[in-house]
Tab-separated table of C-alpha atoms in Angstrom:
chain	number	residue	atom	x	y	z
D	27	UNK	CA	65.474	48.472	74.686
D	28	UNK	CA	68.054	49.292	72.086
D	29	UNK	CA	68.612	48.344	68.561
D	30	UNK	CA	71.179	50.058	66.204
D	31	UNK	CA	70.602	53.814	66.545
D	32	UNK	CA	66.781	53.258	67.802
D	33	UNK	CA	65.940	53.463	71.152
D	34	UNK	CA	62.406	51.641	73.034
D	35	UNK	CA	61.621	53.103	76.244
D	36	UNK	CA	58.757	51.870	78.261
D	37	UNK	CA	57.063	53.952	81.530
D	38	UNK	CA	54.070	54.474	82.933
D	39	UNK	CA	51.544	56.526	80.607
D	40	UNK	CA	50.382	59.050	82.936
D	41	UNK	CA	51.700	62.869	83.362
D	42	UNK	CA	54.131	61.935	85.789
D	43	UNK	CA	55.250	59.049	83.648
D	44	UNK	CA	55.815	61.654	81.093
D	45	UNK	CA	58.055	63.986	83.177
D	46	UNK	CA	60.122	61.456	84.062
D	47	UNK	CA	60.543	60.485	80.461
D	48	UNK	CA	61.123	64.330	79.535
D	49	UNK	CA	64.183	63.903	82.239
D	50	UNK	CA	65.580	61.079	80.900
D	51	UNK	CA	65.867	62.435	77.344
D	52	UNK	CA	67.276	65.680	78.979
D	53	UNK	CA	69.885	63.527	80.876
D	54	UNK	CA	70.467	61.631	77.257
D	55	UNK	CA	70.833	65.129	75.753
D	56	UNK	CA	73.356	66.774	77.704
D	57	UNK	CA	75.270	62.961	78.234
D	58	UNK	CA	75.427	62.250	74.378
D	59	UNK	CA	74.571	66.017	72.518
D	60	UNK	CA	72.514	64.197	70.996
D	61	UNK	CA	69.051	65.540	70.966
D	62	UNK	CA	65.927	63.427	70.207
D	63	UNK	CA	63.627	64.456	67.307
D	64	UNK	CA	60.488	64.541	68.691
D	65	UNK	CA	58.824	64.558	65.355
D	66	UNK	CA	60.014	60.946	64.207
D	67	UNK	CA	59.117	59.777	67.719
D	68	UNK	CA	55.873	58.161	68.703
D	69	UNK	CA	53.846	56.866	71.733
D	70	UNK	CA	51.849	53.893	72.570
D	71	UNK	CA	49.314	53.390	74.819
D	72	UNK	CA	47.054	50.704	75.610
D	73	UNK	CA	43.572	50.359	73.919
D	74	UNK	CA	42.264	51.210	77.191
D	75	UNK	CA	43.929	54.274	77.851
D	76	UNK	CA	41.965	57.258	78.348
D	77	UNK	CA	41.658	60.011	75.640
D	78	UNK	CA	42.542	62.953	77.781
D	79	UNK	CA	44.844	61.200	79.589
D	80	UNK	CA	46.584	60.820	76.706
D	81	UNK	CA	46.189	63.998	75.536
D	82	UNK	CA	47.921	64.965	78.637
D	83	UNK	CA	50.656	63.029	78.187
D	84	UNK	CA	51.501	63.897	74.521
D	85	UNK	CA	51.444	68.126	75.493
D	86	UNK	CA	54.072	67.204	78.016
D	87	UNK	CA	56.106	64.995	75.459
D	88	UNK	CA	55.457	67.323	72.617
D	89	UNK	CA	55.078	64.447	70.441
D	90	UNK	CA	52.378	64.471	68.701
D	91	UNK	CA	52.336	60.621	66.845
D	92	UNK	CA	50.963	57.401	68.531
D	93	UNK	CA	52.111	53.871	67.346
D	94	UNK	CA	49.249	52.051	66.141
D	95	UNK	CA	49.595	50.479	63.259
D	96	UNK	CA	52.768	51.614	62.393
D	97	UNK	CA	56.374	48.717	61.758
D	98	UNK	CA	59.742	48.535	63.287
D	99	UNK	CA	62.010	46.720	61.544
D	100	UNK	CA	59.131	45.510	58.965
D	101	UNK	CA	56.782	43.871	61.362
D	102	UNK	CA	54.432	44.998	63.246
D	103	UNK	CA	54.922	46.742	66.606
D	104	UNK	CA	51.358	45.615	68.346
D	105	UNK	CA	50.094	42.302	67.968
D	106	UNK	CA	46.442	41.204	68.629
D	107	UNK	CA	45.387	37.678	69.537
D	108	UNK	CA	45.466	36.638	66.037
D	109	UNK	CA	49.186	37.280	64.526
D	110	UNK	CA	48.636	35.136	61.250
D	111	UNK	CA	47.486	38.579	58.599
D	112	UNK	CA	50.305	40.510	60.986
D	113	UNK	CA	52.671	38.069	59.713
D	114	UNK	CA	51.418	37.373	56.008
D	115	UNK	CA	53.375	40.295	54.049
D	116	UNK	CA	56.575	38.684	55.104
D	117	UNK	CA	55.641	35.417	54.384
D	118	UNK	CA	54.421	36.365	50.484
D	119	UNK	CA	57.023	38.260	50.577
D	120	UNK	CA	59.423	35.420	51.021
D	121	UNK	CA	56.991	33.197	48.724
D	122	UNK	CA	57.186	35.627	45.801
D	123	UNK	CA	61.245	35.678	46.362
D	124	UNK	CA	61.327	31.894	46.564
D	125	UNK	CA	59.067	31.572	43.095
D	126	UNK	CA	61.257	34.000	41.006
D	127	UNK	CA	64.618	31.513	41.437
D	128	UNK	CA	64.769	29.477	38.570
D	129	UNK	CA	66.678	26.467	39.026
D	130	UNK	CA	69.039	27.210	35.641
D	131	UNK	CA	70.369	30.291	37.661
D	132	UNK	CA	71.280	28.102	41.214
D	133	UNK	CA	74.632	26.367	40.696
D	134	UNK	CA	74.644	22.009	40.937
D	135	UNK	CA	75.121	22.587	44.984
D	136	UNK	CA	71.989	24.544	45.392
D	137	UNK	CA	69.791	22.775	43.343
């Protein structure tokens, strides 16, 4: 997946996974020369991934963040079953916006 300059690429986590992933960056590399900075990048896995397996898989990456509770684009990149506190900071976010207009500053249209 693609968005602006950011780039979402999903494969299976596993060594060979990984490889392939490695080629595809290479191909993007010598296609673009562009190279990808491995140390803004991040994996994620499963919560039922394996620890070594993982481990595996970020040596041949050499990337050494994983995605857990990190944002793209402000919200939250894994959801659990229960998405209502993943969702709260934009909604008082939007409530503390909303509260600070003050109907003297909206013009007779807006009000």
């Amino acid at each position: 997946m693609l968005f602006a300059d950011d780039c979402l690429i999903f494969t299976q986590a596993s060594g060979r996974g990984a490889e392939r992933l490695n080629a595809i960056l290479e191909a993007y590399n010598k296609g673009s020369s562009q190279m990808v900075n491995r140390d803004k990048s991040a994996i994620f896995f499963s919560s039922n991934y394996k620890e070594e397996d993982k481990k595996e898989v970020f040596e041949c990456l050499k990337i050494t963040k994983e995605a857990l509770e990190e944002r793209y684009l402000g919200l939250p990149i894994a959801l659990g079953r229960s998405t209502t506190e993943a969702f709260e900071s934009i909604c008082s976010r939007i409530r503390n916006l909303v509260s600070s207009w003050c109907e003297k500053k909206l013009n007779a249209a807006s009000r």
